[in-house]
Short mmCIF file of C-alpha atoms and ligand atoms in Angstrom, two decimals:
data_model
loop_
_atom_site.label_atom_id
_atom_site.label_comp_id
_atom_site.label_asym_id
_atom_site.label_seq_id
_atom_site.Cartn_x
_atom_site.Cartn_y
_atom_site.Cartn_z
CA MET A 27 -42.51 -91.94 262.10
CA SER A 28 -43.43 -90.38 265.45
CA ILE A 29 -47.02 -89.44 264.53
CA THR A 30 -49.65 -91.92 265.69
CA GLU A 31 -52.45 -92.65 263.26
CA ILE A 32 -56.08 -92.32 264.37
CA LYS A 33 -57.88 -95.09 262.53
CA ALA A 34 -61.27 -94.23 261.03
CA SER A 35 -62.87 -96.92 263.23
CA ASP A 36 -61.50 -95.23 266.40
CA LEU A 37 -62.42 -91.69 265.36
CA ASP A 38 -65.09 -89.68 267.17
CA PRO A 39 -65.51 -86.79 264.69
CA GLN A 40 -67.17 -84.37 267.15
CA ALA A 41 -64.53 -84.93 269.82
CA PHE A 42 -61.82 -84.57 267.16
CA ILE A 43 -63.30 -81.25 266.00
CA GLU A 44 -63.38 -79.88 269.56
CA ASP A 45 -59.82 -81.02 270.29
CA GLN A 46 -58.42 -79.60 267.08
CA CYS A 47 -60.22 -76.26 267.44
CA ARG A 48 -58.79 -75.94 270.95
CA SER A 49 -55.32 -76.89 269.76
CA ILE A 50 -55.39 -74.48 266.79
CA ALA A 51 -56.57 -71.63 269.04
CA GLU A 52 -53.78 -72.39 271.54
CA GLN A 53 -51.06 -72.59 268.91
CA VAL A 54 -52.07 -69.36 267.17
CA GLY A 55 -52.70 -67.43 270.40
CA ASP A 56 -53.66 -63.81 269.73
CA ALA A 57 -51.91 -63.75 266.35
CA LYS A 58 -53.29 -64.25 262.84
CA ALA A 59 -52.79 -67.40 260.79
CA VAL A 60 -52.75 -67.88 257.05
CA ASN A 61 -54.42 -70.88 255.55
CA ALA A 62 -53.67 -72.68 252.29
CA LEU A 63 -56.90 -73.77 250.60
CA SER A 64 -56.58 -75.95 247.50
CA GLY A 65 -60.19 -77.06 247.29
CA GLY A 66 -59.44 -80.70 248.05
CA VAL A 67 -61.12 -82.47 250.93
CA ASP A 68 -58.12 -82.17 253.26
CA SER A 69 -57.58 -78.44 252.85
CA SER A 70 -61.34 -77.72 252.90
CA VAL A 71 -61.74 -79.57 256.21
CA THR A 72 -58.70 -77.75 257.61
CA THR A 73 -60.21 -74.45 256.51
CA LEU A 74 -63.52 -75.08 258.26
CA LEU A 75 -61.81 -76.29 261.44
CA ALA A 76 -59.51 -73.29 261.55
CA HIS A 77 -62.30 -70.87 260.70
CA ARG A 78 -64.27 -72.29 263.60
CA ALA A 79 -61.24 -71.90 265.88
CA LEU A 80 -60.02 -68.47 264.77
CA GLY A 81 -62.87 -66.66 263.01
CA GLU A 82 -61.62 -63.60 261.17
CA ARG A 83 -58.06 -64.04 262.44
CA LEU A 84 -57.83 -66.78 259.81
CA LEU A 85 -56.70 -65.46 256.42
CA THR A 86 -57.51 -68.06 253.79
CA TYR A 87 -55.77 -67.94 250.41
CA PHE A 88 -56.38 -69.94 247.28
CA ILE A 89 -53.22 -69.87 245.18
CA ASP A 90 -53.89 -70.03 241.46
CA ASN A 91 -50.69 -71.77 240.42
CA GLY A 92 -51.84 -72.20 236.81
CA LEU A 93 -51.96 -75.96 237.39
CA MET A 94 -55.60 -76.34 238.46
CA ARG A 95 -58.48 -77.88 236.54
CA GLN A 96 -60.95 -75.99 234.31
CA GLY A 97 -62.81 -73.31 236.28
CA GLU A 98 -61.44 -74.68 239.56
CA PRO A 99 -60.02 -71.52 241.21
CA GLU A 100 -63.30 -69.61 240.92
CA ALA A 101 -65.44 -72.63 241.90
CA VAL A 102 -63.39 -73.37 245.04
CA VAL A 103 -63.42 -69.77 246.20
CA LYS A 104 -67.19 -69.54 245.68
CA ALA A 105 -67.91 -72.84 247.48
CA MET A 106 -66.00 -71.67 250.58
CA ARG A 107 -67.53 -68.21 250.54
CA ASP A 108 -70.95 -69.92 250.39
CA LEU A 109 -70.00 -71.63 253.67
CA GLY A 110 -69.20 -68.24 255.20
CA VAL A 111 -65.40 -68.40 254.92
CA PRO A 112 -63.76 -65.42 253.19
CA VAL A 113 -61.10 -66.46 250.67
CA THR A 114 -58.59 -64.37 248.74
CA LEU A 115 -57.60 -65.62 245.29
CA VAL A 116 -53.91 -65.03 244.52
CA ASP A 117 -52.69 -65.18 240.93
CA ALA A 118 -49.25 -66.83 241.07
CA ARG A 119 -49.37 -68.54 237.67
CA ASP A 120 -46.26 -66.89 236.24
CA GLU A 121 -44.20 -67.66 239.34
CA PHE A 122 -44.99 -71.37 239.21
CA PHE A 123 -44.39 -71.74 235.48
CA ALA A 124 -41.09 -69.87 235.80
CA ALA A 125 -39.99 -72.22 238.60
CA LEU A 126 -40.96 -75.30 236.57
CA ARG A 127 -39.29 -74.22 233.33
CA GLY A 128 -36.78 -76.75 232.03
CA LYS A 129 -37.46 -79.34 234.77
CA SER A 130 -38.41 -82.91 233.78
CA ASP A 131 -37.43 -85.02 236.76
CA PRO A 132 -40.46 -85.79 239.02
CA GLU A 133 -38.71 -84.92 242.27
CA ASP A 134 -37.19 -81.72 240.81
CA LYS A 135 -40.67 -80.65 239.74
CA ARG A 136 -42.10 -81.37 243.18
CA GLN A 137 -39.22 -79.47 244.79
CA ALA A 138 -39.82 -76.45 242.52
CA ILE A 139 -43.50 -76.43 243.48
CA THR A 140 -42.69 -76.76 247.18
CA ASP A 141 -40.18 -73.89 247.05
CA THR A 142 -42.50 -71.60 245.12
CA PHE A 143 -45.47 -72.38 247.34
CA TYR A 144 -43.82 -72.11 250.75
CA LYS A 145 -40.86 -69.81 250.25
CA ALA A 146 -41.96 -67.40 247.54
CA VAL A 147 -45.76 -67.18 247.72
CA PHE A 148 -46.61 -68.01 251.34
CA GLY A 149 -43.42 -66.41 252.64
CA ARG A 150 -44.69 -63.18 251.09
CA LEU A 151 -48.30 -63.59 252.24
CA VAL A 152 -47.24 -64.35 255.82
CA ARG A 153 -44.89 -61.35 255.92
CA GLU A 154 -47.47 -58.99 254.45
CA SER A 155 -50.26 -60.12 256.77
CA GLY A 156 -48.16 -60.22 259.94
CA ALA A 157 -49.28 -63.81 260.63
CA SER A 158 -47.11 -66.26 262.54
CA SER A 159 -48.33 -69.58 261.23
CA LEU A 160 -49.63 -71.44 258.21
CA LEU A 161 -52.41 -74.02 258.39
CA GLN A 162 -52.49 -76.85 255.90
CA GLY A 163 -54.28 -80.15 255.35
CA THR A 164 -51.44 -82.69 255.43
CA ILE A 165 -52.75 -86.20 256.19
CA TYR A 166 -51.12 -89.36 257.51
CA THR A 167 -50.78 -90.99 254.06
CA ASP A 168 -48.80 -87.99 252.73
CA VAL A 169 -46.28 -88.36 255.55
CA GLU A 170 -46.02 -92.10 255.17
CA GLU A 171 -45.21 -92.06 251.43
CA THR A 172 -42.71 -89.27 251.79
CA VAL A 173 -40.91 -90.83 254.74
CA ALA A 174 -40.83 -94.16 252.87
CA GLY A 175 -39.15 -92.32 249.97
CA ILE A 176 -41.87 -93.23 247.45
CA LYS A 177 -42.89 -89.69 246.56
CA ARG A 178 -42.03 -86.43 248.18
CA GLN A 179 -45.52 -85.08 248.79
CA HIS A 180 -45.33 -81.34 248.30
CA ASN A 181 -46.68 -80.54 251.76
CA ILE A 182 -44.26 -82.58 253.90
CA LEU A 183 -41.77 -80.40 255.71
CA ALA A 184 -41.08 -81.15 259.40
CA GLN A 185 -40.92 -84.91 258.79
CA LEU A 186 -38.12 -84.26 256.31
CA GLY A 187 -36.24 -82.28 258.93
CA ILE A 188 -37.25 -78.86 257.56
CA ASP A 189 -37.51 -76.22 260.27
CA THR A 190 -40.20 -74.07 258.68
CA GLU A 191 -39.64 -71.13 261.02
CA ALA A 192 -36.00 -70.93 259.95
CA ALA A 193 -36.61 -71.78 256.28
CA TYR A 194 -39.78 -69.80 255.58
CA GLY A 195 -40.42 -67.59 258.61
CA TYR A 196 -43.55 -69.28 259.95
CA LYS A 197 -44.76 -72.26 261.94
CA VAL A 198 -46.87 -74.92 260.16
CA ILE A 199 -50.02 -76.30 261.83
CA GLU A 200 -51.45 -79.56 260.47
CA PRO A 201 -54.65 -80.52 262.28
CA LEU A 202 -55.37 -83.62 260.12
CA ILE A 203 -51.94 -85.23 260.24
CA ARG A 204 -53.13 -88.26 262.24
CA LEU A 205 -56.01 -89.09 259.87
CA ARG A 206 -56.35 -90.89 256.58
CA LYS A 207 -58.83 -89.88 253.89
CA THR A 208 -61.78 -91.83 255.34
CA GLY A 209 -61.35 -90.10 258.69
CA VAL A 210 -61.02 -86.69 257.02
CA ARG A 211 -64.29 -87.25 255.16
CA ALA A 212 -66.04 -88.17 258.42
CA VAL A 213 -64.79 -84.94 260.04
CA GLY A 214 -65.95 -82.93 257.00
CA ARG A 215 -69.37 -84.44 257.30
CA ALA A 216 -69.53 -83.68 261.02
CA LEU A 217 -68.52 -80.08 260.26
CA GLY A 218 -71.64 -79.73 258.10
CA MET A 219 -69.90 -79.68 254.73
CA PRO A 220 -71.96 -80.47 251.64
CA GLU A 221 -71.48 -84.07 250.52
CA ALA A 222 -70.01 -83.00 247.17
CA MET A 223 -67.20 -81.37 249.16
CA TYR A 224 -66.38 -84.08 251.72
CA ASN A 225 -66.71 -86.87 249.17
CA ARG A 226 -64.76 -85.10 246.43
CA PRO A 227 -62.25 -87.40 244.73
CA PRO A 228 -58.71 -86.60 245.88
CA PHE A 229 -56.60 -84.20 243.82
CA PRO A 230 -52.86 -83.82 244.43
CA GLY A 231 -51.22 -80.70 245.82
CA PRO A 232 -48.94 -80.31 242.76
CA ALA A 233 -52.21 -80.41 240.80
CA LEU A 234 -51.95 -81.11 237.05
CA ALA A 235 -48.14 -80.95 237.28
CA ALA A 236 -48.42 -84.44 238.84
CA ARG A 237 -50.05 -85.55 235.59
CA VAL A 238 -47.62 -84.18 233.03
CA ILE A 239 -44.64 -86.42 232.35
CA GLY A 240 -41.64 -84.29 231.48
CA GLU A 241 -41.52 -80.50 231.40
CA VAL A 242 -44.52 -78.57 232.71
CA THR A 243 -45.37 -75.67 230.38
CA PRO A 244 -48.61 -73.68 230.04
CA GLU A 245 -49.32 -75.44 226.72
CA ARG A 246 -48.78 -78.93 228.15
CA ILE A 247 -50.92 -78.11 231.20
CA GLU A 248 -53.67 -76.88 228.90
CA ARG A 249 -53.57 -80.21 227.04
CA VAL A 250 -53.85 -82.33 230.20
CA ARG A 251 -56.49 -79.95 231.57
CA ALA A 252 -58.69 -80.51 228.52
CA ALA A 253 -58.22 -84.31 228.73
CA THR A 254 -58.98 -84.21 232.48
CA ALA A 255 -62.24 -82.38 231.81
CA VAL A 256 -63.33 -85.17 229.42
CA VAL A 257 -62.38 -87.94 231.88
CA GLU A 258 -64.13 -86.21 234.79
CA GLN A 259 -67.28 -85.62 232.74
CA GLU A 260 -67.41 -89.19 231.44
CA LEU A 261 -66.61 -90.86 234.77
CA ALA A 262 -68.68 -88.63 237.07
CA GLY A 263 -70.91 -90.93 239.07
CA VAL A 264 -68.67 -94.00 238.61
CA ASP A 265 -67.99 -95.73 241.91
CA ALA A 266 -64.21 -95.17 242.01
CA PHE A 267 -61.70 -93.61 244.41
CA GLN A 268 -60.06 -91.32 241.84
CA TYR A 269 -59.82 -90.89 238.06
CA LEU A 270 -57.41 -88.87 236.01
CA ALA A 271 -55.69 -88.19 232.72
CA ILE A 272 -51.92 -88.12 232.22
CA LEU A 273 -50.01 -86.50 229.38
CA HIS A 274 -47.02 -88.52 228.21
CA GLU A 275 -43.78 -87.02 226.99
CA ASP A 276 -43.17 -89.26 223.98
CA ARG A 277 -44.97 -88.72 220.72
CA VAL A 278 -46.25 -91.56 218.57
CA THR A 279 -47.17 -91.87 214.94
CA GLY A 280 -50.86 -91.44 214.30
CA MET A 281 -53.00 -90.52 211.33
CA ARG A 282 -55.64 -87.94 210.77
CA ASP A 283 -57.55 -87.24 207.56
CA GLY A 284 -55.43 -89.84 205.75
CA ARG A 285 -52.17 -88.09 206.67
CA ARG A 286 -49.41 -88.81 209.17
CA ASP A 287 -49.91 -87.03 212.48
CA TYR A 288 -46.99 -87.42 214.90
CA GLY A 289 -48.90 -86.63 218.07
CA TRP A 290 -49.29 -86.86 221.83
CA GLN A 291 -50.41 -89.71 224.08
CA VAL A 292 -52.84 -89.48 226.97
CA GLU A 293 -53.19 -92.20 229.60
CA ILE A 294 -56.40 -92.58 231.59
CA ARG A 295 -56.26 -93.99 235.12
CA CYS A 296 -59.24 -94.89 237.29
CA TRP A 297 -58.70 -96.41 240.71
CA ASP A 298 -60.54 -98.50 243.26
CA SER A 299 -58.99 -97.83 246.66
CA GLU A 300 -59.84 -97.32 250.32
CA ASP A 301 -57.08 -94.96 251.33
CA ALA A 302 -54.65 -94.58 248.39
CA VAL A 303 -52.10 -96.87 250.04
CA THR A 304 -52.91 -99.65 247.62
CA ALA A 305 -55.21 -99.38 244.61
CA ALA A 306 -56.55 -101.46 241.75
CA PRO A 307 -57.63 -100.28 238.31
CA THR A 308 -61.41 -100.00 238.07
CA ARG A 309 -62.99 -102.47 235.64
CA LEU A 310 -64.66 -99.77 233.55
CA PRO A 311 -67.09 -100.75 230.80
CA PHE A 312 -65.19 -100.91 227.51
CA ASP A 313 -67.71 -98.61 225.77
CA ARG A 314 -66.97 -95.90 228.31
CA LEU A 315 -63.25 -96.18 227.56
CA VAL A 316 -63.91 -95.96 223.81
CA THR A 317 -66.05 -92.85 224.28
CA MET A 318 -63.28 -91.16 226.27
CA ALA A 319 -60.69 -92.06 223.62
CA GLN A 320 -62.89 -90.66 220.85
CA ARG A 321 -63.58 -87.45 222.74
CA ILE A 322 -59.98 -86.86 223.81
CA THR A 323 -58.55 -87.44 220.32
CA SER A 324 -61.10 -85.09 218.79
CA GLU A 325 -61.28 -82.42 221.52
CA VAL A 326 -57.66 -82.17 222.68
CA PRO A 327 -55.44 -80.79 219.93
CA GLY A 328 -52.60 -83.05 218.82
CA VAL A 329 -53.55 -86.19 220.79
CA VAL A 330 -53.49 -89.35 218.64
CA SER A 331 -53.38 -92.11 221.27
CA VAL A 332 -55.32 -92.83 224.47
CA THR A 333 -54.52 -95.76 226.77
CA TYR A 334 -55.98 -97.12 230.02
CA ASN A 335 -53.67 -98.13 232.88
CA ILE A 336 -54.35 -101.70 234.03
CA THR A 337 -51.58 -101.89 236.63
CA ALA A 338 -52.29 -101.97 240.37
CA LYS A 339 -50.56 -99.84 243.01
CA PRO A 340 -48.01 -101.19 243.81
CA PRO A 341 -46.00 -101.26 241.59
CA SER A 342 -47.80 -98.32 239.95
CA THR A 343 -48.73 -95.22 241.94
CA ILE A 344 -51.94 -93.24 241.59
CA GLU A 345 -50.41 -90.16 240.00
CA ALA A 346 -47.74 -90.44 237.32
CA VAL A 347 -45.15 -88.01 238.64
P1 XMP B 15 -49.67 -91.63 244.74
O1 XMP B 15 -49.48 -91.03 243.39
O2 XMP B 15 -48.49 -91.42 245.63
O3 XMP B 15 -50.87 -90.81 245.38
O4 XMP B 15 -50.10 -93.07 244.69
C1 XMP B 15 -51.52 -91.15 246.59
C2 XMP B 15 -52.60 -90.13 246.83
O5 XMP B 15 -52.02 -88.86 247.17
C3 XMP B 15 -52.32 -87.89 246.16
N1 XMP B 15 -51.06 -87.18 245.91
C4 XMP B 15 -50.73 -86.04 246.52
N2 XMP B 15 -51.41 -85.27 247.36
N3 XMP B 15 -49.56 -83.78 247.48
C5 XMP B 15 -50.83 -84.13 247.82
O6 XMP B 15 -51.48 -83.37 248.57
C6 XMP B 15 -48.82 -84.50 246.63
O7 XMP B 15 -47.68 -84.15 246.33
C7 XMP B 15 -49.44 -85.69 246.12
N4 XMP B 15 -49.01 -86.65 245.27
C8 XMP B 15 -50.03 -87.55 245.16
C9 XMP B 15 -52.82 -88.65 244.96
O8 XMP B 15 -53.72 -87.88 244.17
C10 XMP B 15 -53.48 -89.85 245.61
O9 XMP B 15 -54.79 -89.58 246.05
#
């Protein structure tokens, strides 16, 4: 891997901000750039850096791919507008679900999301706006896992030999590619972001599709979305790196009201980690786990079993897909 990591201990956030703003301005020149905001820490930091560098020549889009958490598209757009950055919300839900239809293999699903995001949606937005480049918040860990063949992170292109100008018609600029999460958070803080934004638990680019085992359909996403809302409410304030709910593909025999109910299984994961490279399951209080199981089985239609992952990464990974 030819990119050199900047370790959090060696990072001077103010100097980094100045360097990156200069570099973004140079790369974009007099043109416009489009920016992919997902609401996660990485893309939010990229947005603020690029807004500082380009002002209104930066066109920021939030793509509603139908795979986000409850109320997330509106909340993300509002949070950025509150910081003075204009954001356009693009409804691409049907396009993503059409691309995912019939696909169960994790890497096929990731590929479908990558193609829809870069080729279909951003290809169109770049063409329509007359921009020449796309900014995105890829970080060092994303590159590392993809190059190692563990998971193809949806946002890795050049490191896989993809010439984005030939494939999609635009250049990709990745100001955070030498940082890991801790460094990104430090830059967010130095940019004056609210703490809730720079300390937000990570959320993957493929969004809830990374948490549905098997085919991704609107119904299955709705189920994992409802379970995610319960887990996030119950674990808010817990000292953990990331927590999530996963919808399994297999059904199991359960019972409800004295009758057989052949229903769905949800797995909860909660991780202690520094930088997502390795992680250990958080030792959550048992009562908290029981409360989540009771809520998920009563609030999420059709779920009859809730489990907690007690495996470390490796050999597990943080997301399921
Ligand atoms: P894994 O599941 O590989 O996740 O242990 C490591 C960290 O990366 C996040 N993640 C992703 N982020 N695009 C992203 O932007 C992706 O395709 C992706 N897959 C996983 C995950 O949430 C965790 O923080």
